mmCIF file of C-alpha atoms and ligand atoms in Angstrom:
data_model
loop_
_atom_site.group_PDB
_atom_site.id
_atom_site.type_symbol
_atom_site.label_atom_id
_atom_site.label_comp_id
_atom_site.label_asym_id
_atom_site.label_seq_id
_atom_site.Cartn_x
_atom_site.Cartn_y
_atom_site.Cartn_z
ATOM 1 C CA MET X 265 11.289 -34.896 36.793
ATOM 2 C CA GLN X 266 8.317 -33.393 35.081
ATOM 3 C CA ALA X 267 4.742 -34.549 34.831
ATOM 4 C CA VAL X 268 1.612 -33.183 33.227
ATOM 5 C CA ILE X 269 -1.587 -34.302 34.717
ATOM 6 C CA LEU X 270 -4.985 -34.025 32.536
ATOM 7 C CA VAL X 271 -7.648 -32.510 34.778
ATOM 8 C CA GLY X 272 -9.776 -30.889 32.203
ATOM 9 C CA GLY X 273 -12.615 -33.503 31.985
ATOM 10 C CA GLU X 274 -16.006 -32.531 33.243
ATOM 11 C CA GLY X 275 -16.259 -35.602 35.538
ATOM 12 C CA THR X 276 -19.868 -36.253 34.266
ATOM 13 C CA ARG X 277 -19.890 -40.037 35.712
ATOM 14 C CA LEU X 278 -19.147 -38.644 39.183
ATOM 15 C CA ARG X 279 -22.154 -36.268 39.289
ATOM 16 C CA PRO X 280 -23.623 -34.921 41.470
ATOM 17 C CA LEU X 281 -20.254 -35.062 43.381
ATOM 18 C CA THR X 282 -18.777 -33.171 40.539
ATOM 19 C CA SER X 283 -21.746 -30.898 39.866
ATOM 20 C CA ARG X 284 -20.056 -27.945 41.744
ATOM 21 C CA ARG X 285 -16.603 -29.104 42.260
ATOM 22 C CA PRO X 286 -14.129 -30.511 39.881
ATOM 23 C CA LYS X 287 -13.021 -34.073 40.088
ATOM 24 C CA PRO X 288 -9.403 -33.195 41.026
ATOM 25 C CA VAL X 289 -10.475 -31.510 44.369
ATOM 26 C CA ILE X 290 -13.375 -33.725 45.451
ATOM 27 C CA THR X 291 -12.526 -35.080 48.947
ATOM 28 C CA LEU X 292 -11.179 -38.717 49.036
ATOM 29 C CA VAL X 293 -11.294 -39.754 52.607
ATOM 30 C CA ASP X 294 -9.701 -36.551 54.149
ATOM 31 C CA ARG X 295 -8.124 -34.406 51.370
ATOM 32 C CA PRO X 296 -8.514 -33.358 47.861
ATOM 33 C CA PHE X 297 -8.222 -36.244 45.456
ATOM 34 C CA LEU X 298 -5.268 -34.744 43.569
ATOM 35 C CA VAL X 299 -3.151 -34.581 46.607
ATOM 36 C CA TYR X 300 -2.840 -38.475 46.557
ATOM 37 C CA MET X 301 -1.412 -38.251 43.070
ATOM 38 C CA LEU X 302 0.981 -35.404 43.797
ATOM 39 C CA GLU X 303 2.317 -37.170 47.071
ATOM 40 C CA TRP X 304 2.774 -40.377 45.021
ATOM 41 C CA LEU X 305 4.504 -38.528 42.168
ATOM 42 C CA ARG X 306 6.838 -36.728 44.523
ATOM 43 C CA GLY X 307 7.864 -39.932 46.090
ATOM 44 C CA HIS X 308 9.151 -40.905 42.586
ATOM 45 C CA GLY X 309 11.190 -37.686 42.172
ATOM 46 C CA VAL X 310 8.710 -35.541 40.356
ATOM 47 C CA ASP X 311 9.115 -31.977 41.320
ATOM 48 C CA ASP X 312 7.527 -30.166 38.453
ATOM 49 C CA VAL X 313 3.958 -30.649 37.629
ATOM 50 C CA ILE X 314 1.738 -28.980 34.982
ATOM 51 C CA LEU X 315 -1.993 -29.232 35.379
ATOM 52 C CA SER X 316 -3.760 -29.367 32.154
ATOM 53 C CA CYS X 317 -7.165 -27.750 32.764
ATOM 54 C CA GLY X 318 -10.105 -27.669 30.332
ATOM 55 C CA PHE X 319 -11.858 -24.645 32.089
ATOM 56 C CA GLU X 320 -10.800 -22.122 34.773
ATOM 57 C CA PRO X 321 -9.620 -24.116 37.668
ATOM 58 C CA THR X 322 -10.402 -21.658 40.464
ATOM 59 C CA GLN X 323 -11.226 -24.410 42.965
ATOM 60 C CA VAL X 324 -8.084 -26.381 42.082
ATOM 61 C CA ARG X 325 -6.021 -23.303 42.486
ATOM 62 C CA GLU X 326 -7.554 -22.453 45.883
ATOM 63 C CA ALA X 327 -7.043 -25.969 47.117
ATOM 64 C CA LEU X 328 -3.473 -26.567 45.803
ATOM 65 C CA GLY X 329 -2.003 -23.156 44.936
ATOM 66 C CA ASP X 330 1.535 -23.267 43.528
ATOM 67 C CA GLY X 331 2.108 -26.637 45.146
ATOM 68 C CA ALA X 332 4.746 -25.167 47.804
ATOM 69 C CA ALA X 333 2.994 -26.828 50.660
ATOM 70 C CA LEU X 334 3.481 -30.298 48.733
ATOM 71 C CA GLY X 335 7.121 -29.484 47.902
ATOM 72 C CA ILE X 336 6.275 -29.445 44.223
ATOM 73 C CA ARG X 337 6.171 -26.664 41.625
ATOM 74 C CA LEU X 338 2.699 -26.582 40.269
ATOM 75 C CA ARG X 339 1.693 -24.698 37.143
ATOM 76 C CA TYR X 340 -1.727 -24.479 35.415
ATOM 77 C CA VAL X 341 -2.520 -24.384 31.671
ATOM 78 C CA VAL X 342 -6.136 -23.554 30.769
ATOM 79 C CA GLU X 343 -7.282 -24.523 27.256
ATOM 80 C CA PRO X 344 -9.550 -22.110 25.347
ATOM 81 C CA GLU X 345 -11.910 -24.938 24.862
ATOM 82 C CA PRO X 346 -11.609 -28.584 25.739
ATOM 83 C CA ARG X 347 -9.035 -29.856 23.495
ATOM 84 C CA GLY X 348 -9.160 -33.777 24.260
ATOM 85 C CA THR X 349 -6.334 -35.658 25.876
ATOM 86 C CA ALA X 350 -3.801 -35.117 23.174
ATOM 87 C CA GLY X 351 -4.929 -31.577 22.126
ATOM 88 C CA ALA X 352 -4.458 -30.738 25.894
ATOM 89 C CA LEU X 353 -0.905 -32.007 25.825
ATOM 90 C CA LYS X 354 -0.253 -30.228 22.728
ATOM 91 C CA TYR X 355 -1.427 -26.957 24.215
ATOM 92 C CA ALA X 356 1.050 -27.302 26.926
ATOM 93 C CA GLN X 357 3.854 -28.190 24.705
ATOM 94 C CA ASP X 358 5.996 -25.018 25.334
ATOM 95 C CA LEU X 359 6.459 -26.035 29.004
ATOM 96 C CA LEU X 360 7.464 -29.556 28.432
ATOM 97 C CA ASP X 361 10.901 -31.107 28.852
ATOM 98 C CA GLU X 362 12.424 -33.500 26.492
ATOM 99 C CA ARG X 363 11.177 -36.428 28.544
ATOM 100 C CA PHE X 364 8.143 -36.105 30.872
ATOM 101 C CA LEU X 365 5.298 -38.169 32.491
ATOM 102 C CA MET X 366 1.771 -37.709 31.271
ATOM 103 C CA LEU X 367 -1.178 -38.866 33.640
ATOM 104 C CA ASN X 368 -4.871 -39.007 33.685
ATOM 105 C CA GLY X 369 -6.005 -36.920 36.679
ATOM 106 C CA ASP X 370 -8.280 -39.434 38.216
ATOM 107 C CA VAL X 371 -6.150 -42.472 39.059
ATOM 108 C CA LEU X 372 -5.382 -43.620 42.527
ATOM 109 C CA CYS X 373 -2.398 -45.769 42.696
ATOM 110 C CA ASP X 374 0.813 -46.778 44.111
ATOM 111 C CA ILE X 375 2.369 -48.029 40.968
ATOM 112 C CA ASP X 376 6.098 -47.942 40.976
ATOM 113 C CA VAL X 377 6.606 -45.303 38.182
ATOM 114 C CA SER X 378 10.317 -45.282 38.715
ATOM 115 C CA ALA X 379 10.406 -48.748 37.292
ATOM 116 C CA GLN X 380 8.318 -47.786 34.307
ATOM 117 C CA LEU X 381 10.706 -44.849 33.769
ATOM 118 C CA ARG X 382 13.589 -47.342 33.812
ATOM 119 C CA ARG X 383 11.836 -49.605 31.331
ATOM 120 C CA HIS X 384 11.335 -46.614 29.026
ATOM 121 C CA GLU X 385 14.977 -45.949 29.094
ATOM 122 C CA GLU X 386 16.018 -49.506 28.549
ATOM 123 C CA THR X 387 13.830 -49.961 25.487
ATOM 124 C CA GLY X 388 14.514 -46.650 23.910
ATOM 125 C CA ALA X 389 10.829 -46.103 23.641
ATOM 126 C CA VAL X 390 8.931 -43.031 22.334
ATOM 127 C CA GLY X 391 6.321 -43.738 24.790
ATOM 128 C CA THR X 392 5.754 -46.280 27.529
ATOM 129 C CA LEU X 393 2.286 -47.024 28.822
ATOM 130 C CA GLY X 394 1.803 -47.972 32.424
ATOM 131 C CA LEU X 395 -0.508 -51.125 32.285
ATOM 132 C CA VAL X 396 -2.625 -52.875 34.837
ATOM 133 C CA PRO X 397 -5.053 -55.843 34.581
ATOM 134 C CA VAL X 398 -8.627 -55.431 35.150
ATOM 135 C CA ASP X 399 -11.642 -57.866 35.144
ATOM 136 C CA ASP X 400 -13.557 -56.059 32.569
ATOM 137 C CA PRO X 401 -11.421 -54.016 30.052
ATOM 138 C CA SER X 402 -14.436 -52.442 28.107
ATOM 139 C CA ALA X 403 -14.306 -49.201 29.940
ATOM 140 C CA TYR X 404 -10.695 -48.628 29.424
ATOM 141 C CA GLY X 405 -8.010 -48.617 26.807
ATOM 142 C CA LEU X 406 -7.062 -52.289 26.131
ATOM 143 C CA VAL X 407 -3.398 -52.900 25.341
ATOM 144 C CA LEU X 408 -1.975 -55.939 23.326
ATOM 145 C CA LEU X 409 1.823 -56.665 23.741
ATOM 146 C CA ASP X 410 4.512 -58.781 22.086
ATOM 147 C CA GLU X 411 6.988 -60.640 24.217
ATOM 148 C CA ASP X 412 9.292 -57.746 24.260
ATOM 149 C CA HIS X 413 6.329 -55.637 25.589
ATOM 150 C CA ALA X 414 6.143 -53.603 22.436
ATOM 151 C CA VAL X 415 2.586 -52.487 21.936
ATOM 152 C CA THR X 416 1.008 -54.472 18.946
ATOM 153 C CA GLY X 417 -2.617 -52.911 19.491
ATOM 154 C CA PHE X 418 -4.493 -50.260 21.356
ATOM 155 C CA LEU X 419 -8.336 -50.510 21.460
ATOM 156 C CA GLU X 420 -10.058 -47.692 23.389
ATOM 157 C CA LYS X 421 -13.223 -48.798 25.145
ATOM 158 C CA PRO X 422 -13.464 -52.120 23.050
ATOM 159 C CA GLY X 423 -16.797 -53.273 22.163
ATOM 160 C CA PRO X 424 -17.755 -56.961 22.772
ATOM 161 C CA GLU X 425 -17.065 -57.952 19.174
ATOM 162 C CA GLU X 426 -13.391 -56.480 19.548
ATOM 163 C CA LEU X 427 -12.884 -58.360 22.691
ATOM 164 C CA VAL X 428 -13.766 -61.806 20.961
ATOM 165 C CA GLY X 429 -10.764 -64.027 21.186
ATOM 166 C CA LEU X 430 -8.543 -61.766 22.973
ATOM 167 C CA GLN X 431 -6.784 -63.125 26.018
ATOM 168 C CA THR X 432 -5.415 -60.119 27.640
ATOM 169 C CA THR X 433 -6.945 -57.981 30.341
ATOM 170 C CA LEU X 434 -4.218 -55.421 30.388
ATOM 171 C CA ILE X 435 -5.285 -51.869 30.160
ATOM 172 C CA SER X 436 -3.666 -48.496 30.067
ATOM 173 C CA ALA X 437 -3.527 -47.070 33.514
ATOM 174 C CA GLY X 438 -3.471 -43.559 32.244
ATOM 175 C CA ILE X 439 0.202 -43.234 33.252
ATOM 176 C CA TYR X 440 2.758 -42.692 30.371
ATOM 177 C CA VAL X 441 6.428 -41.732 29.903
ATOM 178 C CA LEU X 442 6.806 -39.767 26.830
ATOM 179 C CA GLU X 443 9.526 -38.215 24.578
ATOM 180 C CA HIS X 444 8.946 -34.751 23.357
ATOM 181 C CA ALA X 445 8.812 -36.236 19.731
ATOM 182 C CA VAL X 446 5.175 -37.504 20.483
ATOM 183 C CA LEU X 447 4.086 -33.818 20.222
ATOM 184 C CA ASP X 448 5.012 -33.930 16.489
ATOM 185 C CA LEU X 449 2.146 -36.391 16.061
ATOM 186 C CA ILE X 450 -0.468 -34.115 17.419
ATOM 187 C CA PRO X 451 -2.201 -31.425 15.100
ATOM 188 C CA GLU X 452 -2.469 -28.112 16.723
ATOM 189 C CA GLY X 453 -5.464 -26.154 17.532
ATOM 190 C CA ARG X 454 -8.289 -28.823 17.627
ATOM 191 C CA ASN X 455 -9.702 -31.425 19.891
ATOM 192 C CA VAL X 456 -7.465 -34.631 19.547
ATOM 193 C CA SER X 457 -7.847 -37.917 21.492
ATOM 194 C CA ILE X 458 -4.302 -39.434 22.440
ATOM 195 C CA GLU X 459 -6.176 -42.829 22.850
ATOM 196 C CA ARG X 460 -7.918 -42.925 19.380
ATOM 197 C CA GLU X 461 -5.573 -40.806 17.288
ATOM 198 C CA VAL X 462 -2.020 -40.980 18.752
ATOM 199 C CA TRP X 463 -1.484 -44.480 20.379
ATOM 200 C CA PRO X 464 -2.662 -46.312 17.161
ATOM 201 C CA ARG X 465 -0.048 -44.476 15.073
ATOM 202 C CA LEU X 466 2.575 -45.413 17.591
ATOM 203 C CA VAL X 467 1.755 -49.053 17.437
ATOM 204 C CA GLY X 468 5.054 -50.592 15.860
ATOM 205 C CA ALA X 469 6.690 -47.295 16.068
ATOM 206 C CA GLY X 470 8.174 -47.005 19.494
ATOM 207 C CA LEU X 471 5.237 -47.609 21.699
ATOM 208 C CA PHE X 472 6.037 -49.980 24.726
ATOM 209 C CA GLY X 473 3.978 -51.310 27.670
ATOM 210 C CA ALA X 474 5.218 -51.559 31.307
ATOM 211 C CA PRO X 475 2.762 -53.942 33.269
ATOM 212 C CA ALA X 476 2.852 -52.909 36.861
ATOM 213 C CA GLN X 477 3.970 -55.324 39.462
ATOM 214 C CA ASP X 478 2.027 -55.718 42.837
ATOM 215 C CA ALA X 479 0.464 -52.370 42.552
ATOM 216 C CA TYR X 480 -2.719 -50.900 43.507
ATOM 217 C CA TRP X 481 -4.748 -49.070 40.843
ATOM 218 C CA MET X 482 -8.155 -47.522 40.559
ATOM 219 C CA ASP X 483 -9.804 -44.914 38.253
ATOM 220 C CA ILE X 484 -12.039 -43.143 40.830
ATOM 221 C CA GLY X 485 -14.067 -41.584 38.075
ATOM 222 C CA THR X 486 -17.544 -43.200 38.841
ATOM 223 C CA PRO X 487 -19.395 -43.389 42.157
ATOM 224 C CA ASP X 488 -18.714 -47.088 42.691
ATOM 225 C CA ARG X 489 -14.999 -46.797 41.933
ATOM 226 C CA TYR X 490 -14.850 -43.614 44.233
ATOM 227 C CA LEU X 491 -16.375 -45.738 47.033
ATOM 228 C CA GLN X 492 -14.191 -48.539 46.442
ATOM 229 C CA GLY X 493 -11.087 -46.386 46.293
ATOM 230 C CA THR X 494 -12.128 -45.067 49.675
ATOM 231 C CA PHE X 495 -12.625 -48.515 51.201
ATOM 232 C CA ASP X 496 -9.275 -49.525 49.746
ATOM 233 C CA ILE X 497 -7.514 -46.595 51.493
ATOM 234 C CA LEU X 498 -9.283 -47.281 54.855
ATOM 235 C CA GLU X 499 -8.323 -51.057 54.644
ATOM 236 C CA GLY X 500 -4.697 -50.102 53.970
ATOM 237 C CA ASN X 501 -4.720 -51.588 50.404
ATOM 238 C CA VAL X 502 -3.185 -48.617 48.918
ATOM 239 C CA ARG X 503 0.304 -47.431 49.999
ATOM 240 C CA THR X 504 -0.676 -43.810 50.784
ATOM 241 C CA GLY X 505 0.146 -41.522 53.840
ATOM 242 C CA VAL X 506 -3.359 -42.048 54.929
ATOM 243 C CA ALA X 507 -2.887 -45.635 56.008
ATOM 244 C CA GLU X 508 -0.063 -44.538 58.249
ATOM 245 C CA ARG X 509 -2.153 -41.870 59.851
ATOM 246 C CA LEU X 510 -4.858 -44.362 60.391
ATOM 247 C CA GLY X 511 -2.463 -46.614 62.265
ATOM 248 C CA PRO X 512 -2.920 -50.335 62.911
ATOM 249 C CA GLY X 513 -6.398 -49.871 64.208
ATOM 250 C CA PHE X 514 -7.542 -48.439 60.973
ATOM 251 C CA LEU X 515 -9.344 -45.782 62.899
ATOM 252 C CA ALA X 516 -8.832 -41.888 62.982
ATOM 253 C CA VAL X 517 -11.165 -39.777 65.115
ATOM 254 C CA ALA X 518 -10.415 -36.116 65.403
ATOM 255 C CA ASP X 519 -10.183 -34.685 68.964
ATOM 256 C CA ASP X 520 -13.163 -32.610 69.266
ATOM 257 C CA VAL X 521 -15.672 -35.186 68.243
ATOM 258 C CA ARG X 522 -18.651 -36.302 70.543
ATOM 259 C CA VAL X 523 -19.244 -40.051 70.404
ATOM 260 C CA ASP X 524 -22.283 -41.331 72.304
ATOM 261 C CA GLY X 525 -22.824 -44.103 69.708
ATOM 262 C CA ARG X 526 -20.506 -46.678 68.364
ATOM 263 C CA ILE X 527 -17.729 -46.459 65.747
ATOM 264 C CA ILE X 528 -16.553 -49.627 64.068
ATOM 265 C CA PRO X 529 -13.295 -49.523 62.129
ATOM 266 C CA PRO X 530 -11.971 -48.964 59.672
ATOM 267 C CA ALA X 531 -13.340 -45.510 59.876
ATOM 268 C CA VAL X 532 -12.351 -41.700 59.601
ATOM 269 C CA VAL X 533 -14.183 -39.283 61.700
ATOM 270 C CA GLY X 534 -13.536 -35.563 61.026
ATOM 271 C CA ALA X 535 -13.402 -32.681 63.462
ATOM 272 C CA GLY X 536 -16.484 -31.553 65.097
ATOM 273 C CA CYS X 537 -18.642 -34.460 64.272
ATOM 274 C CA ARG X 538 -21.430 -35.812 66.634
ATOM 275 C CA ILE X 539 -22.610 -39.412 66.873
ATOM 276 C CA ASP X 540 -25.536 -39.585 69.089
ATOM 277 C CA ALA X 541 -26.608 -42.501 71.420
ATOM 278 C CA GLY X 542 -27.415 -45.632 69.798
ATOM 279 C CA ALA X 543 -25.986 -44.748 66.370
ATOM 280 C CA HIS X 544 -23.527 -47.019 64.599
ATOM 281 C CA VAL X 545 -20.850 -45.713 62.310
ATOM 282 C CA GLY X 546 -18.698 -48.070 60.375
ATOM 283 C CA SER X 547 -17.367 -50.126 59.289
ATOM 284 C CA LEU X 548 -15.766 -48.518 56.156
ATOM 285 C CA VAL X 549 -17.185 -45.020 56.808
ATOM 286 C CA VAL X 550 -15.773 -41.630 56.233
ATOM 287 C CA LEU X 551 -17.351 -38.766 58.118
ATOM 288 C CA GLY X 552 -15.999 -35.327 57.025
ATOM 289 C CA PRO X 553 -15.773 -32.543 59.499
ATOM 290 C CA GLY X 554 -18.967 -31.277 61.342
ATOM 291 C CA VAL X 555 -21.136 -34.267 60.376
ATOM 292 C CA THR X 556 -24.080 -35.208 62.833
ATOM 293 C CA VAL X 557 -25.358 -38.729 63.067
ATOM 294 C CA GLY X 558 -28.703 -38.952 64.882
ATOM 295 C CA ARG X 559 -29.832 -41.352 67.570
ATOM 296 C CA GLY X 560 -30.000 -44.819 66.405
ATOM 297 C CA ALA X 561 -28.951 -44.122 62.840
ATOM 298 C CA ARG X 562 -26.707 -46.677 61.121
ATOM 299 C CA VAL X 563 -24.025 -45.482 58.711
ATOM 300 C CA GLU X 564 -21.955 -48.230 57.054
ATOM 301 C CA ARG X 565 -19.833 -48.585 53.831
ATOM 302 C CA ALA X 566 -20.558 -44.890 53.200
ATOM 303 C CA VAL X 567 -18.930 -41.437 52.676
ATOM 304 C CA VAL X 568 -20.656 -38.592 54.424
ATOM 305 C CA LEU X 569 -18.896 -35.335 53.700
ATOM 306 C CA ASP X 570 -18.477 -31.942 55.407
ATOM 307 C CA GLY X 571 -21.469 -30.722 57.402
ATOM 308 C CA ALA X 572 -23.910 -33.254 56.444
ATOM 309 C CA THR X 573 -26.672 -34.259 58.823
ATOM 310 C CA ILE X 574 -27.966 -37.736 59.230
ATOM 311 C CA GLY X 575 -31.378 -37.807 61.146
ATOM 312 C CA VAL X 576 -32.498 -40.057 63.841
ATOM 313 C CA GLY X 577 -32.955 -43.702 62.912
ATOM 314 C CA CYS X 578 -31.686 -43.293 59.259
ATOM 315 C CA GLU X 579 -30.086 -46.007 57.298
ATOM 316 C CA VAL X 580 -27.171 -44.772 55.263
ATOM 317 C CA THR X 581 -25.227 -47.638 53.554
ATOM 318 C CA ASP X 582 -23.147 -48.002 50.406
ATOM 319 C CA CYS X 583 -23.669 -44.521 49.353
ATOM 320 C CA ILE X 584 -22.027 -40.990 49.146
ATOM 321 C CA ILE X 585 -23.592 -38.005 50.765
ATOM 322 C CA ALA X 586 -22.175 -34.670 49.513
ATOM 323 C CA PRO X 587 -21.264 -31.740 51.680
ATOM 324 C CA ARG X 588 -24.261 -30.108 53.846
ATOM 325 C CA ALA X 589 -26.812 -32.557 52.739
ATOM 326 C CA ARG X 590 -29.638 -33.154 55.186
ATOM 327 C CA ILE X 591 -31.009 -36.675 55.611
ATOM 328 C CA ALA X 592 -34.211 -36.236 57.706
ATOM 329 C CA ASP X 593 -35.249 -38.777 60.424
ATOM 330 C CA GLY X 594 -35.990 -42.179 59.329
ATOM 331 C CA ALA X 595 -34.991 -41.952 55.750
ATOM 332 C CA VAL X 596 -32.933 -44.627 53.998
ATOM 333 C CA VAL X 597 -30.062 -44.001 51.568
ATOM 334 C CA ARG X 598 -28.319 -47.079 50.157
ATOM 335 C CA GLY X 599 -27.485 -49.092 46.955
ATOM 336 C CA GLY X 600 -24.962 -46.764 45.452
ATOM 337 C CA ALA X 601 -26.991 -43.686 45.810
ATOM 338 C CA VAL X 602 -25.213 -40.100 45.451
ATOM 339 C CA ILE X 603 -26.811 -37.352 47.252
ATOM 340 C CA GLY X 604 -25.480 -33.931 46.148
ATOM 341 C CA GLU X 605 -24.517 -30.901 48.000
ATOM 342 C CA ASP X 606 -27.260 -29.055 49.992
ATOM 343 C CA VAL X 607 -29.852 -31.508 49.341
ATOM 344 C CA THR X 608 -32.659 -32.186 51.722
ATOM 345 C CA VAL X 609 -34.036 -35.708 51.847
ATOM 346 C CA GLY X 610 -37.284 -35.688 53.793
ATOM 347 C CA SER X 611 -38.423 -38.408 56.157
ATOM 348 C CA GLY X 612 -39.550 -41.751 54.882
ATOM 349 C CA ASN X 613 -37.606 -41.471 51.477
ATOM 350 C CA ILE X 614 -36.052 -44.761 50.435
ATOM 351 C CA LEU X 615 -33.190 -43.852 48.006
ATOM 352 C CA THR X 616 -31.392 -46.895 46.293
ATOM 353 C CA ALA X 617 -30.472 -48.258 43.082
ATOM 354 C CA GLY X 618 -27.710 -45.744 42.215
ATOM 355 C CA ILE X 619 -30.110 -42.975 42.323
ATOM 356 C CA LYS X 620 -28.427 -39.319 41.966
ATOM 357 C CA VAL X 621 -29.968 -36.403 43.692
ATOM 358 C CA PHE X 622 -28.546 -33.023 42.378
ATOM 359 C CA PRO X 623 -27.470 -30.183 44.442
ATOM 360 C CA GLY X 624 -30.088 -28.117 46.197
ATOM 361 C CA THR X 625 -32.918 -30.524 45.610
ATOM 362 C CA GLU X 626 -35.610 -30.792 48.356
ATOM 363 C CA LEU X 627 -37.252 -34.129 48.439
ATOM 364 C CA ALA X 628 -40.646 -34.037 50.246
ATOM 365 C CA ASP X 629 -41.473 -36.498 52.916
ATOM 366 C CA GLY X 630 -41.857 -39.883 51.389
ATOM 367 C CA ALA X 631 -41.419 -38.628 47.817
ATOM 368 C CA ILE X 632 -39.324 -41.626 46.767
ATOM 369 C CA THR X 633 -39.844 -45.117 48.256
ATOM 370 C CA PHE X 634 -38.248 -47.597 45.776
HETATM 371 N N1 GDD H 360 -7.126 -30.861 29.915
HETATM 372 C C1 GDD H 360 -8.023 -31.660 29.391
HETATM 373 N N2 GDD H 360 -8.713 -31.443 28.286
HETATM 374 N N3 GDD H 360 -8.063 -32.800 30.036
HETATM 375 C C2 GDD H 360 -9.074 -33.771 29.635
HETATM 376 C C3 GDD H 360 -9.837 -33.533 28.476
HETATM 377 C C4 GDD H 360 -9.752 -32.280 27.780
HETATM 378 O O1 GDD H 360 -10.425 -32.123 26.836
HETATM 379 N N4 GDD H 360 -10.698 -34.733 28.340
HETATM 380 C C5 GDD H 360 -10.354 -35.531 29.381
HETATM 381 N N5 GDD H 360 -9.372 -34.862 30.276
HETATM 382 C C6 GDD H 360 -8.719 -35.567 31.429
HETATM 383 C C7 GDD H 360 -9.883 -35.990 32.543
HETATM 384 O O2 GDD H 360 -10.029 -34.977 33.412
HETATM 385 C C8 GDD H 360 -9.106 -37.293 33.032
HETATM 386 O O3 GDD H 360 -8.216 -36.821 34.173
HETATM 387 C C9 GDD H 360 -8.380 -37.759 31.981
HETATM 388 O O4 GDD H 360 -8.227 -36.842 30.939
HETATM 389 C C10 GDD H 360 -8.952 -39.084 31.272
HETATM 390 O O5 GDD H 360 -10.247 -38.778 30.959
HETATM 391 P P1 GDD H 360 -11.412 -39.749 31.527
HETATM 392 O O6 GDD H 360 -12.768 -39.198 30.884
HETATM 393 O O7 GDD H 360 -11.273 -40.055 32.961
HETATM 394 O O8 GDD H 360 -11.025 -40.983 30.493
HETATM 395 P P2 GDD H 360 -11.513 -42.485 30.764
HETATM 396 O O9 GDD H 360 -11.294 -42.896 32.278
HETATM 397 O O10 GDD H 360 -12.740 -42.848 30.235
HETATM 398 O O11 GDD H 360 -10.404 -43.250 29.966
HETATM 399 C C11 GDD H 360 -8.976 -42.989 30.053
HETATM 400 O O12 GDD H 360 -8.461 -43.447 31.296
HETATM 401 C C12 GDD H 360 -8.433 -45.020 31.354
HETATM 402 C C13 GDD H 360 -7.766 -45.379 32.707
HETATM 403 O O13 GDD H 360 -8.512 -44.729 33.755
HETATM 404 C C14 GDD H 360 -8.208 -43.511 28.742
HETATM 405 O O14 GDD H 360 -6.999 -42.999 28.815
HETATM 406 C C15 GDD H 360 -8.132 -45.016 28.878
HETATM 407 O O15 GDD H 360 -7.282 -45.408 27.697
HETATM 408 C C16 GDD H 360 -7.587 -45.530 30.162
HETATM 409 O O16 GDD H 360 -7.565 -46.957 30.151
HETATM 410 MG MG1 MG H 361 -11.203 -41.865 34.096
#
């Protein structure tokens, strides 16, 4: 089975995590995000994947290569300029089979895509959208169905007035089964949105929905959802290989870690980390390789990536710290803050309220205290 995965977006909502690193290869728990998608797809018989890239994917190629390590044939298609979600598909058309899967490259899920494929065959659809319920559909593509699951309406990012009177909370999961004929609806050579220009044209003309049963699904494209996806993996809510490696204790600590403080599971602690006396790490924490947590510091509900340093007595909660950032003694980072790569946060700073600090910034002692 073939799949094309769109990975050409700029990942702006995940900045500064994605300032220097494309969304597909930012680390989620302990590996590049896209590896979760590829392993999940392989489990459903996908052996041929085309990555549709909007710009030269050097870092993606370095991380994933030709896919051999994952048992998948991996090819890259690079658009001359970003073509949008449908334009990207059109640009890859010469490589596409008669029937294929198309996926947004930022979904963490364990949806039974084999069942979705079966539904597609049963209905004879031109396209079948994987669907999931969410509390607030306004950030997604809302889908209306009739009793046979034919799509009767598709509203991309509906505004409050469009939502009035609608009972459904089913949205497009960004997972589609498509027939090659869909490509005939996409004009060549320009930016085209599949959500705004193709789905509406297929309403009543062969577009079906397949609501997922008992599945986990999360678009990890914002800091909050990236953190939530991390916690869900750590708690075993997503059926991924990581849960098995964490084992029943929900704790994975690499061999060469020096722990003088405490680790409270669920947690993953990478190779070469050092947790000093009196420090608390967990619960719901990922420490990437080579992270240092100073004496008496508290790290909870947080992701601290490769080589970052947390100083003495710091509080680091509900936040993301990118590789090699330095949080000086006594600083506080919390409330959804995202600290970029190679940032230095001086002593006495209190960073909260979703603040984003861009790569390389040096915050002087006590510069920000709200
Ligand atoms: N190749 C290429 N070229 N890929 C692109 C481009 C482009 O021009 N633009 C976006 N992408 C990729 C992104 O990298 C991402 O993997 C995917 O297409 C979807 O883009 P997002 O920017 O993440 O869209 P969204 O999350 O706001 O909304 C989409 O996903 C929702 C589910 O998560 C829509 O498809 C919604 O309908 C859907 O509900
Ligand atoms: Mg998205």
